[in-house]
């Protein structure tokens, strides 16, 4: 039997296979409760065949642990029936379900929730969340121990198969680490004393839920931090947990999470090494003999298969991979492993929680939208001929979905290969995994019989001659550089550098007021040639669209290349003189103006739609290009008929509409085409 598909017995609980999603919070709760959206998300993974889905990352056990984002609030009694609905929905599809409980300690803010003081075993602030904590008193400790026990009892009443306590970066780990515990005995001092809080919590929980309920810990067994917990400490902690007799499984983490950079090492993103902590987790398993779980950029079944076969893990966490494709196990069992939608490590899911309020996969728009955008595509009642212009991510997704519904699909692509901006993006070493977004769709289009014509600049007559029923314009955009009062002719686009069409100069200014990956990618390419690079933005922080964890690899590279970062200044005009390009620079904040000299000036200001073909075809279409937004949002077919003489429906998607991002382009295509 495939090692992945081997069942596993955790205490009394029989898991149907070895793949789990580890506890994570996609920020889908409503009022702190797991309602229909939350349930649909986890039920989909159960339907897809996973052995166990672990929920909440993490659920708050106390009022003075306000969520850093939208987390479950399990200190409320009202959560129990919602938990029951969640567990019933997952169990119905044959998967097990557990939940992670925590007190965040200093890893949150005081100015949210009930505005209670943040607490920790010391006054030391966590850099990421910035709150200065109150140092715990004895009554705080006893109160929180009781809160953990109350929460565990609620989860048992709600039908959970077990619970996991979070002990890395959160309050438990703040007790463990000598860097964050300055308490006196009995809860401060040597390692055994620093573990007393955790052991007291476990004892209180066992008193409430009994010896049979499954209880585990997710914890760091090596902080990889000067004066922090060492690997030797981690092994001793693991042995103490085992000896307590109160812990049923260990979920191993390596590192610390108090800064964006540290968090990114714990949860690596694209451009970083796959499964960097797998061998370490295997060492803990070998030393303790306990059931061991681990997840950290294990993106594919081959790695998971190796981890099980070699005895490194008992259960493999593939959490982000299941955001990209919740049906991994179902496809494996059906002999369709090659059809699994790959996780590309873009970390749009995690980073977007902090910026956009909820997790979405960069190239699976159904994730988090299961109620309205199901993962499975239904066949159409009537076959139609669909013509798509452009084979970027939007065009390929439109082709894939249309073909999945049974339509006849023809794609015109001006270039000699597919991919659009994503293909250019993937030229960067840091973002090369993005190419899988294109490769997966090309493979699906081939499987479904989509016809793609490359090196074809489609004109209106080319489209009309196809006698289409539906035309989709997915031509993308071209870089916008006409942004200055004067001197626009002296500017180049950051895309020119990424594409290799512009030779780097010595002194280079990258003026970036789009704030996405493009400016940083171009800057890195330039800096690696030895150029003196300055990144300038009118914003109060640079690259605001590149969220925390994605920023880390860029910063490590750019700072090492001595790149200069200038915020709150705007490029106003450029004049070419004998000694270089004279850039007049001002500020939105006041009457400040100066002139700097560069050899080259690049601009990242988004794109303008390539929409000429769309507007040429618009008067010939039945809907005159109009989209009924109510029908689009509510997943109903487009029925507008504003031109009775129109021969086809016409739509445009992605950057052919406006400069946005990859997720938006793919989402445009999915929700439009699934109803065609």
Short mmCIF file of C-alpha atoms in Angstrom, two decimals, residues 66-281:
data_model
loop_
_atom_site.label_atom_id
_atom_site.label_comp_id
_atom_site.label_asym_id
_atom_site.label_seq_id
_atom_site.Cartn_x
_atom_site.Cartn_y
_atom_site.Cartn_z
CA UNK A 66 -7.84 38.89 21.88
CA UNK A 67 -7.33 37.61 18.34
CA UNK A 68 -4.59 39.17 16.25
CA UNK A 69 -7.03 38.54 13.40
CA UNK A 70 -10.40 36.79 13.19
CA UNK A 71 -9.93 33.72 15.41
CA UNK A 72 -12.37 31.43 17.15
CA UNK A 73 -13.36 32.50 20.66
CA UNK A 74 -13.70 29.27 22.62
CA UNK A 75 -14.00 31.02 25.97
CA UNK A 76 -17.67 31.53 25.11
CA UNK A 77 -20.22 28.83 25.93
CA UNK A 78 -22.14 29.73 22.77
CA UNK A 79 -19.34 28.19 20.69
CA UNK A 80 -20.37 24.62 21.57
CA UNK A 81 -23.30 24.16 19.14
CA UNK A 82 -21.24 25.75 16.35
CA UNK A 83 -18.39 23.33 17.09
CA UNK A 84 -20.90 20.48 16.98
CA UNK A 85 -22.08 21.59 13.52
CA UNK A 86 -18.45 21.73 12.38
CA UNK A 87 -17.46 18.33 13.73
CA UNK A 88 -20.62 16.68 12.38
CA UNK A 89 -19.93 18.08 8.90
CA UNK A 90 -16.35 16.75 8.88
CA UNK A 91 -17.24 13.38 10.39
CA UNK A 92 -19.96 12.92 7.77
CA UNK A 93 -17.21 12.67 5.14
CA UNK A 94 -15.09 10.21 7.11
CA UNK A 95 -12.32 12.50 8.39
CA UNK A 96 -11.25 13.17 11.96
CA UNK A 97 -11.17 16.69 13.35
CA UNK A 98 -9.26 18.43 16.12
CA UNK A 99 -8.86 22.01 17.27
CA UNK A 100 -5.92 24.03 18.52
CA UNK A 101 -6.32 26.01 21.75
CA UNK A 102 -4.12 28.85 22.93
CA UNK A 103 -3.55 31.92 24.97
CA UNK A 104 -1.59 34.34 22.80
CA UNK A 105 0.19 36.02 25.68
CA UNK A 106 2.17 38.93 24.23
CA UNK A 107 1.51 37.88 20.62
CA UNK A 108 -1.47 40.22 20.19
CA UNK A 109 -2.53 43.80 20.96
CA UNK A 110 -4.24 45.39 23.93
CA UNK A 111 -6.29 47.83 21.84
CA UNK A 112 -8.70 45.22 20.49
CA UNK A 113 -11.36 42.93 21.91
CA UNK A 114 -12.18 44.02 25.46
CA UNK A 115 -9.10 46.28 25.76
CA UNK A 116 -7.54 44.17 28.52
CA UNK A 117 -3.81 44.24 29.22
CA UNK A 118 -1.68 41.81 27.24
CA UNK A 119 0.02 39.35 29.60
CA UNK A 120 3.28 37.42 29.50
CA UNK A 121 5.86 35.96 31.92
CA UNK A 122 7.94 39.13 31.41
CA UNK A 123 7.54 42.73 30.29
CA UNK A 124 9.34 42.01 27.02
CA UNK A 125 7.44 43.13 23.95
CA UNK A 126 7.02 40.95 20.86
CA UNK A 127 8.30 42.94 17.83
CA UNK A 128 5.61 41.66 15.46
CA UNK A 129 2.57 42.75 17.49
CA UNK A 130 4.25 45.53 19.47
CA UNK A 131 2.27 45.36 22.72
CA UNK A 132 4.13 45.89 26.00
CA UNK A 133 2.75 43.14 28.25
CA UNK A 134 1.82 43.08 31.86
CA UNK A 135 3.96 40.60 33.77
CA UNK A 136 1.72 37.76 34.92
CA UNK A 137 0.60 37.62 38.54
CA UNK A 138 -0.31 34.43 40.40
CA UNK A 139 -4.04 35.05 39.96
CA UNK A 140 -3.56 35.54 36.21
CA UNK A 141 -1.86 32.18 35.94
CA UNK A 142 -4.55 30.31 37.86
CA UNK A 143 -7.29 32.04 35.88
CA UNK A 144 -5.73 31.11 32.54
CA UNK A 145 -5.15 27.49 33.62
CA UNK A 146 -8.86 27.26 34.40
CA UNK A 147 -9.70 28.92 31.06
CA UNK A 148 -7.77 26.21 29.21
CA UNK A 149 -9.68 23.50 31.08
CA UNK A 150 -13.03 25.18 30.37
CA UNK A 151 -12.20 25.46 26.68
CA UNK A 152 -11.12 21.82 26.44
CA UNK A 153 -14.37 20.73 28.04
CA UNK A 154 -16.34 22.79 25.52
CA UNK A 155 -14.46 21.22 22.64
CA UNK A 156 -15.15 17.72 23.96
CA UNK A 157 -18.83 18.62 24.27
CA UNK A 158 -18.76 19.88 20.69
CA UNK A 159 -17.63 16.51 19.38
CA UNK A 160 -13.96 17.21 18.64
CA UNK A 161 -11.79 14.11 18.35
CA UNK A 162 -9.10 15.88 20.32
CA UNK A 163 -7.32 19.14 21.01
CA UNK A 164 -3.87 20.53 20.39
CA UNK A 165 -2.25 23.12 22.64
CA UNK A 166 -0.20 25.79 20.87
CA UNK A 167 3.22 26.27 22.47
CA UNK A 168 5.36 28.18 20.01
CA UNK A 169 5.44 31.94 20.15
CA UNK A 170 2.30 31.96 22.29
CA UNK A 171 1.93 32.08 26.07
CA UNK A 172 3.07 28.51 26.78
CA UNK A 173 6.29 29.02 24.86
CA UNK A 174 6.75 32.39 26.52
CA UNK A 175 6.91 30.45 29.79
CA UNK A 176 9.35 27.94 28.28
CA UNK A 177 11.85 30.32 26.69
CA UNK A 178 14.49 31.92 28.93
CA UNK A 179 14.20 35.00 26.70
CA UNK A 180 10.60 35.67 27.75
CA UNK A 181 10.27 34.30 31.28
CA UNK A 182 11.58 36.42 34.15
CA UNK A 183 9.16 35.01 36.75
CA UNK A 184 10.31 33.68 40.08
CA UNK A 185 9.53 30.11 41.10
CA UNK A 186 7.38 28.12 40.87
CA UNK A 187 6.79 29.20 37.21
CA UNK A 188 10.21 30.69 36.47
CA UNK A 189 13.76 29.48 36.89
CA UNK A 190 15.15 26.31 35.36
CA UNK A 191 13.58 24.49 32.42
CA UNK A 192 11.51 22.15 34.58
CA UNK A 193 10.08 25.13 36.47
CA UNK A 194 9.36 27.02 33.25
CA UNK A 195 7.38 23.98 32.06
CA UNK A 196 5.22 23.92 35.21
CA UNK A 197 2.56 26.16 33.62
CA UNK A 198 2.12 23.73 30.71
CA UNK A 199 2.03 20.69 32.99
CA UNK A 200 -0.54 22.38 35.23
CA UNK A 201 -2.67 23.19 32.19
CA UNK A 202 -2.46 19.57 31.02
CA UNK A 203 -3.40 18.31 34.47
CA UNK A 204 -6.39 20.66 34.66
CA UNK A 205 -7.54 19.60 31.19
CA UNK A 206 -7.26 15.89 32.02
CA UNK A 207 -9.34 16.44 35.16
CA UNK A 208 -12.12 17.81 32.96
CA UNK A 209 -11.98 15.61 29.84
CA UNK A 210 -10.67 12.35 31.27
CA UNK A 211 -7.80 10.12 30.18
CA UNK A 212 -9.26 8.99 26.83
CA UNK A 213 -9.74 12.35 25.12
CA UNK A 214 -6.81 13.04 22.75
CA UNK A 215 -4.53 15.92 23.78
CA UNK A 216 -1.37 16.97 21.94
CA UNK A 217 1.06 19.89 21.74
CA UNK A 218 2.45 21.87 18.85
CA UNK A 219 5.70 23.35 20.05
CA UNK A 220 9.14 24.54 19.07
CA UNK A 221 11.85 22.09 19.97
CA UNK A 222 14.61 24.53 19.01
CA UNK A 223 14.12 28.31 18.85
CA UNK A 224 17.21 28.82 16.67
CA UNK A 225 17.77 32.02 18.60
CA UNK A 226 20.69 33.22 20.66
CA UNK A 227 20.05 32.53 24.36
CA UNK A 228 16.72 30.88 23.46
CA UNK A 229 15.64 27.26 23.68
CA UNK A 230 18.26 24.96 22.16
CA UNK A 231 17.89 21.63 20.42
CA UNK A 232 19.01 19.97 23.64
CA UNK A 233 16.30 21.87 25.54
CA UNK A 234 13.76 20.77 22.95
CA UNK A 235 14.67 17.13 23.37
CA UNK A 236 14.42 17.46 27.16
CA UNK A 237 11.02 19.17 26.82
CA UNK A 238 9.86 16.34 24.57
CA UNK A 239 10.93 13.73 27.14
CA UNK A 240 9.23 15.66 29.96
CA UNK A 241 5.99 15.82 27.96
CA UNK A 242 6.19 12.09 27.30
CA UNK A 243 6.92 11.30 30.95
CA UNK A 244 3.91 13.34 32.07
CA UNK A 245 1.64 10.71 30.55
CA UNK A 246 -0.80 13.44 29.60
CA UNK A 247 0.23 14.04 25.98
CA UNK A 248 -0.83 11.83 23.07
CA UNK A 249 1.05 13.40 20.17
CA UNK A 250 3.80 15.89 19.40
CA UNK A 251 3.59 18.40 16.55
CA UNK A 252 7.11 19.67 15.94
CA UNK A 253 8.17 23.19 14.97
CA UNK A 254 11.67 24.59 14.68
CA UNK A 255 12.38 28.30 15.06
CA UNK A 256 10.64 31.33 16.54
CA UNK A 257 7.90 33.60 15.21
CA UNK A 258 8.26 36.97 16.92
CA UNK A 259 9.34 38.76 13.70
CA UNK A 260 8.27 38.45 10.07
CA UNK A 261 11.68 37.07 9.17
CA UNK A 262 11.56 34.42 11.89
CA UNK A 263 7.99 33.41 11.02
CA UNK A 264 9.01 32.97 7.39
CA UNK A 265 11.78 30.56 8.39
CA UNK A 266 9.26 28.49 10.36
CA UNK A 267 6.75 28.55 7.48
CA UNK A 268 8.94 28.84 4.35
CA UNK A 269 7.55 30.43 1.21
CA UNK A 270 8.39 30.16 -2.50
CA UNK A 271 12.06 30.50 -3.32
CA UNK A 272 12.97 28.89 -0.01
CA UNK A 273 13.95 25.29 0.60
CA UNK A 274 11.21 22.65 0.80
CA UNK A 275 10.69 20.67 4.03
CA UNK A 276 13.65 22.29 5.84
CA UNK A 277 12.73 20.93 9.29
CA UNK A 278 11.61 17.41 8.34
CA UNK A 279 14.79 15.65 9.47
CA UNK A 280 14.71 17.56 12.75
CA UNK A 281 11.14 16.44 13.42
#
